[in-house]
Every structure is written in structure tokens, then in C-alpha cells.
mmCIF file of C-alpha atoms in Angstrom:
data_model
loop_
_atom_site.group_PDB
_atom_site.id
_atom_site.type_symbol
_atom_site.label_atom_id
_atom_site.label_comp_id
_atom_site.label_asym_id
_atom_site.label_seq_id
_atom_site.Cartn_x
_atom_site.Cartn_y
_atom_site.Cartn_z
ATOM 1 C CA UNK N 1 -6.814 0.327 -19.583
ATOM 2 C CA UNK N 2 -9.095 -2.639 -20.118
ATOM 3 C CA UNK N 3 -11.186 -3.789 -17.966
ATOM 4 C CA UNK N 4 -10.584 -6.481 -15.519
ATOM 5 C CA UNK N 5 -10.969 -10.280 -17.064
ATOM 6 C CA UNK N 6 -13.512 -12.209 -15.633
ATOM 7 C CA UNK N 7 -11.608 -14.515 -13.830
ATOM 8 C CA UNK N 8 -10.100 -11.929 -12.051
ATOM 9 C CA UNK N 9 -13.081 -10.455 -11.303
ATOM 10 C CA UNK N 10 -14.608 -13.928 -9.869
ATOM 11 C CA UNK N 11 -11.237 -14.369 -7.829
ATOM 12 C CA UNK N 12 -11.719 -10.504 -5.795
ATOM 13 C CA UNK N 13 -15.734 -11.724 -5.684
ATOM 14 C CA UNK N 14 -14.978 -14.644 -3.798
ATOM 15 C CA UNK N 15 -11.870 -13.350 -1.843
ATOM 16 C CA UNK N 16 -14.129 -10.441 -0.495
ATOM 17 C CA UNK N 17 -17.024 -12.566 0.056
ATOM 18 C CA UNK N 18 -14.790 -14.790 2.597
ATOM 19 C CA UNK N 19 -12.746 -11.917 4.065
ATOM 20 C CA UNK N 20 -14.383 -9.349 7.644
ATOM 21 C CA UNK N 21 -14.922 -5.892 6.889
ATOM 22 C CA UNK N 22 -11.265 -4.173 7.560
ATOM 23 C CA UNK N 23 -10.048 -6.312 4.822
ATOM 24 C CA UNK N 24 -12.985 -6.428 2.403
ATOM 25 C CA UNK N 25 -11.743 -2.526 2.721
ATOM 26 C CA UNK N 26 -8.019 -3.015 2.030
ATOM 27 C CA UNK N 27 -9.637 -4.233 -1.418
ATOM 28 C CA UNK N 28 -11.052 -1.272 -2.551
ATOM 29 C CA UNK N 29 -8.860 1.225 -0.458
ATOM 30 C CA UNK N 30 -5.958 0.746 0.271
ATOM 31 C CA UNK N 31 -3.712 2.277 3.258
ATOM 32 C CA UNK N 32 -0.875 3.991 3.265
ATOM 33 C CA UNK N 33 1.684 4.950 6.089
ATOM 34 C CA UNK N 34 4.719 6.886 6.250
ATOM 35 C CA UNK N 35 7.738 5.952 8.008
ATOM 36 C CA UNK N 36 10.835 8.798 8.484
ATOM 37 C CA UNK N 37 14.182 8.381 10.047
ATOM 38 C CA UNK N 38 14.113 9.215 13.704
ATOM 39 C CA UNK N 39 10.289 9.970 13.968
ATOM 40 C CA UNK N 40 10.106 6.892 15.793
ATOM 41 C CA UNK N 41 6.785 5.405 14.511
ATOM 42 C CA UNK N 42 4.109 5.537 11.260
ATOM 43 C CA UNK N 43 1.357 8.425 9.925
ATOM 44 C CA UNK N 44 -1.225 7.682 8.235
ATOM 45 C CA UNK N 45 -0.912 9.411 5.006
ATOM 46 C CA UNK N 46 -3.875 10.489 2.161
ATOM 47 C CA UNK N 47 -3.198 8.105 -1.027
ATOM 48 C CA UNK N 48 -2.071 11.467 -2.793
ATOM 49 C CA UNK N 49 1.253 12.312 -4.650
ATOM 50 C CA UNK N 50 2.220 14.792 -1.929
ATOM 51 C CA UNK N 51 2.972 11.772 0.131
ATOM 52 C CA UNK N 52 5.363 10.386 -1.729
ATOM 53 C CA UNK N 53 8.551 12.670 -1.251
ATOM 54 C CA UNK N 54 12.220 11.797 -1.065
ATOM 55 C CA UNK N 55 12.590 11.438 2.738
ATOM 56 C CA UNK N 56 9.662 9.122 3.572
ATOM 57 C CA UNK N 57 9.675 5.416 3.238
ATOM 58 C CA UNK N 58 5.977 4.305 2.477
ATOM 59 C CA UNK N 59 4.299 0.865 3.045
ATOM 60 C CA UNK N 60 1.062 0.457 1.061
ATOM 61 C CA UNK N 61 -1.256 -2.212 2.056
ATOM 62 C CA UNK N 62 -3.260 -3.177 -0.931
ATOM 63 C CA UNK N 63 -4.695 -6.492 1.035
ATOM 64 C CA UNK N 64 -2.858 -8.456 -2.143
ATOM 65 C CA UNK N 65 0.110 -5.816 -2.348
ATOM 66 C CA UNK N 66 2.763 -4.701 -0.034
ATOM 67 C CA UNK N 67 4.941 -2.367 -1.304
ATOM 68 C CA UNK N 68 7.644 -0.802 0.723
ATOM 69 C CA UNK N 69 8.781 2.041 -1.197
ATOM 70 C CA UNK N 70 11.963 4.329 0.008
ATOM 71 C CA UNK N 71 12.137 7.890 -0.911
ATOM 72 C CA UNK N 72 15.048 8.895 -3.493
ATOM 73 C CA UNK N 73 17.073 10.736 -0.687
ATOM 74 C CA UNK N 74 16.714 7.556 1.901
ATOM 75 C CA UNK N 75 17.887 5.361 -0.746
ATOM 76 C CA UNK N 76 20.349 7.481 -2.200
ATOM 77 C CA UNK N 77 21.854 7.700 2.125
ATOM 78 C CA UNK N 78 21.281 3.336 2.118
ATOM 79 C CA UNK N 79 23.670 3.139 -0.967
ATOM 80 C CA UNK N 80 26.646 4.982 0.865
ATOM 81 C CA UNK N 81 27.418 1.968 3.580
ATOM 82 C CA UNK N 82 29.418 3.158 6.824
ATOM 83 C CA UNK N 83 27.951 6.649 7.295
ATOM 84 C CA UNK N 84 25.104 7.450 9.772
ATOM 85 C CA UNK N 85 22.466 8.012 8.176
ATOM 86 C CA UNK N 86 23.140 4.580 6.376
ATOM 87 C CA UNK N 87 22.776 2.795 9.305
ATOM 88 C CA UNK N 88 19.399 4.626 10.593
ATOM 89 C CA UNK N 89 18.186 3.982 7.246
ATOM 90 C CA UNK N 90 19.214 0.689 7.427
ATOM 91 C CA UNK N 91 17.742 -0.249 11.131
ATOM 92 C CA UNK N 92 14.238 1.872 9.182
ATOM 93 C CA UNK N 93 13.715 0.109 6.511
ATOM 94 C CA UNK N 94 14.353 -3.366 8.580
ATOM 95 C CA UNK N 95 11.127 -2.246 10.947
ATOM 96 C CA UNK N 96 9.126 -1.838 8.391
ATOM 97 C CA UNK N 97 9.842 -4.735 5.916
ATOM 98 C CA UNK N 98 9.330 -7.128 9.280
ATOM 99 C CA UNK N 99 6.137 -5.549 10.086
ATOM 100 C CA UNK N 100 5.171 -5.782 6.056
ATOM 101 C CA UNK N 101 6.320 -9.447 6.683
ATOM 102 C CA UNK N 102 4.043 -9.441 10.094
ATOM 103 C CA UNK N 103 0.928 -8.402 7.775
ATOM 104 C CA UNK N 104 1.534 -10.724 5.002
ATOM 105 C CA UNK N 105 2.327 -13.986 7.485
ATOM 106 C CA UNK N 106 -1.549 -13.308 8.782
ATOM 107 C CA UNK N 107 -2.997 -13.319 5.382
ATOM 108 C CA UNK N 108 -4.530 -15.707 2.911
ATOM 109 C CA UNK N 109 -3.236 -16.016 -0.247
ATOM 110 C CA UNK N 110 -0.542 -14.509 0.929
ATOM 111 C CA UNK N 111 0.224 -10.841 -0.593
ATOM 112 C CA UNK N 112 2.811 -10.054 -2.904
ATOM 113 C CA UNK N 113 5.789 -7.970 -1.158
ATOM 114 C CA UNK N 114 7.457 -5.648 -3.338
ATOM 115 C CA UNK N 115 10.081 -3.438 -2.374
ATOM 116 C CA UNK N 116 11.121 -0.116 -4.280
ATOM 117 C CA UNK N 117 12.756 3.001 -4.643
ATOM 118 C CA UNK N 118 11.257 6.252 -5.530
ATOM 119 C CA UNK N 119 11.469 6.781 -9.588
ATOM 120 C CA UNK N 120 12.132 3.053 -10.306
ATOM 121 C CA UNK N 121 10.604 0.641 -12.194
ATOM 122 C CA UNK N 122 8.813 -1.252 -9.652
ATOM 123 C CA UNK N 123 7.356 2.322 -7.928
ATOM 124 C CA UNK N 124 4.741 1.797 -10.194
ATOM 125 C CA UNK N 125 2.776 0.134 -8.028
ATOM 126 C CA UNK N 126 2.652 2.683 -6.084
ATOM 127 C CA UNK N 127 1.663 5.016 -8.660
ATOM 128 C CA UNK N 128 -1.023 2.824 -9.468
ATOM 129 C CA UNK N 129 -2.765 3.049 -6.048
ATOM 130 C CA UNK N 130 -1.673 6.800 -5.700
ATOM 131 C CA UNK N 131 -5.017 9.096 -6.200
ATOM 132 C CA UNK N 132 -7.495 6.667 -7.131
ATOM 133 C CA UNK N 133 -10.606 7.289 -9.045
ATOM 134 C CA UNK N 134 -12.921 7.200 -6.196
ATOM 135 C CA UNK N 135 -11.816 8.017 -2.621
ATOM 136 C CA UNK N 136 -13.190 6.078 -0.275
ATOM 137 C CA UNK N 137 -16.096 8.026 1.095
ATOM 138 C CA UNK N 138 -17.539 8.602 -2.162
ATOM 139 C CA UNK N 139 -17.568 4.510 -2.395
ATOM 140 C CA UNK N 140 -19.001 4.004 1.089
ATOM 141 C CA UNK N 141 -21.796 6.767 0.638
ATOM 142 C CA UNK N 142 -22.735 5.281 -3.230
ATOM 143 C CA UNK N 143 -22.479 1.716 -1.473
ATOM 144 C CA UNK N 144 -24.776 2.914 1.307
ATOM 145 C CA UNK N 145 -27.415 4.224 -1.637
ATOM 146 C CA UNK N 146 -27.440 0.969 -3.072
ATOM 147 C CA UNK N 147 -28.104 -0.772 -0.184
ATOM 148 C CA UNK N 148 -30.582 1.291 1.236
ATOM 149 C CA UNK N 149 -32.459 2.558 -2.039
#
């Protein structure tokens, strides 16, 4: 891939200079949770492929990306209206799209919201965050060598 353009690269310098910490974050790592049907809340989930699996739906919170992603099976269960597990699907993937909307109402700019299914064309983005490069602590430990070396 090539490398970031320089306006681009003046934009995130700027947008991290003005941003606190837990979003300065976001920016480099991103978070990912995991929603399932009847679990009744979110994990917290490693930005590996083993997270992304057919009966999870996954918000990623990139700081500039939200992508709600549903797993092939929970999508494959929304596209057959009237039976049960459409509904709970349904009432699922509601929560979390109004608490991606929640997240993106308190930002500024505002993120992009993308919803997907698992194997389509938009999952990319997902892919794209999916095992980064660097994990996290291997950023904060080099970032903690610059700054004290």
C-alpha cells in the first residue's frame, strides 16, 4: 500500500493534537466489542480474526470509523422476517447501531458509520483494522522509549 498523503497525515496530526488521551488512542488502536443474541450485553474482543465468526455482531470503533458488522449466520436469521430469531436479531442489531449512533453524536468530525455483513464488500473495513501491524503495547512501550530516551 502507499503510504499515507500528506494531507492526510496533517489532518490525524492535528485531530490527535486537539483530542484527550482515550481518543488520541482510538486513533492508533482501535476497539472492538462483540455483541451475541441473548448474552445480554458487549465483550471486549482482541482485534484478531478469531473474533469475527458467524454468530457475533461486532462494532469497531476506529475514532473516524464505526462499523457494525453482523456475522453470516445473524444475517442470514435477519433476512428470514417473522421467525424468532429474526426478531432477536432484529431488537440486537437496533442496540447496537443506537449506541454506534450514541458514540458518533459525541464526536467531532463526526465518524463515518458503516454497517456490514460478514463476507461482503463493505467488511473490509473490518478486515483492515483486524490484526494490525503493531498491537498496542508494542506502540505504547516504543512511544514510552522515545519519550523517555
Amino acid at each position: 500500500p502507499s503510504p499515507p498523503s500528506p494531507d492526510r497525515t496533517t489532518f490525524f496530526r492535528l485531530l490527535a493534537s486537539t483530542l484527550d488521551t482515550f481518543s488520541s488512542l482510538l486513533l492508533v488502536q482501535p476497539t472492538l466489542r462483540g455483541f451475541r443474541v441473548g448474552s445480554g450485553g458487549s465483550a471486549p474482543l482482541p482485534l484478531e480474526p478469531t473474533s469475527v465468526t458467524p454468530d457475533r455482531l461486532l462494532l469497531l470503533d476506529s475514532f473516524t470509523q464505526l462499523v457494525v458488522c453482523k456475522g453470516g449466520a445473524l444475517a442470514l436469521a435477519a433476512r428470514s422476517p417473522g421467525s424468532p430469531p429474526a426478531e432477536e436479531v432484529q431488537q440486537l442489531t437496533d442496540a447496537v447501531a443506537a449506541e454506534a449512533a450514541a458514540l458518533g453524536a459525541a464526536r467531532f468530525p463526526a465518524p463515518l458509520l458503516i454497517e456490514c455483513e460478514q463476507g461482503s464488500s463493505k467488511a473490509r473495513y473490518l478486515a483492515q483494522k483486524v490484526n494490525p501491524d503493531v498491537p498496542l503495547s508494542a506502540f505504547l512501550q516504543g512511544l514510552y522509549r522515545a519519550i523517555v530516551e
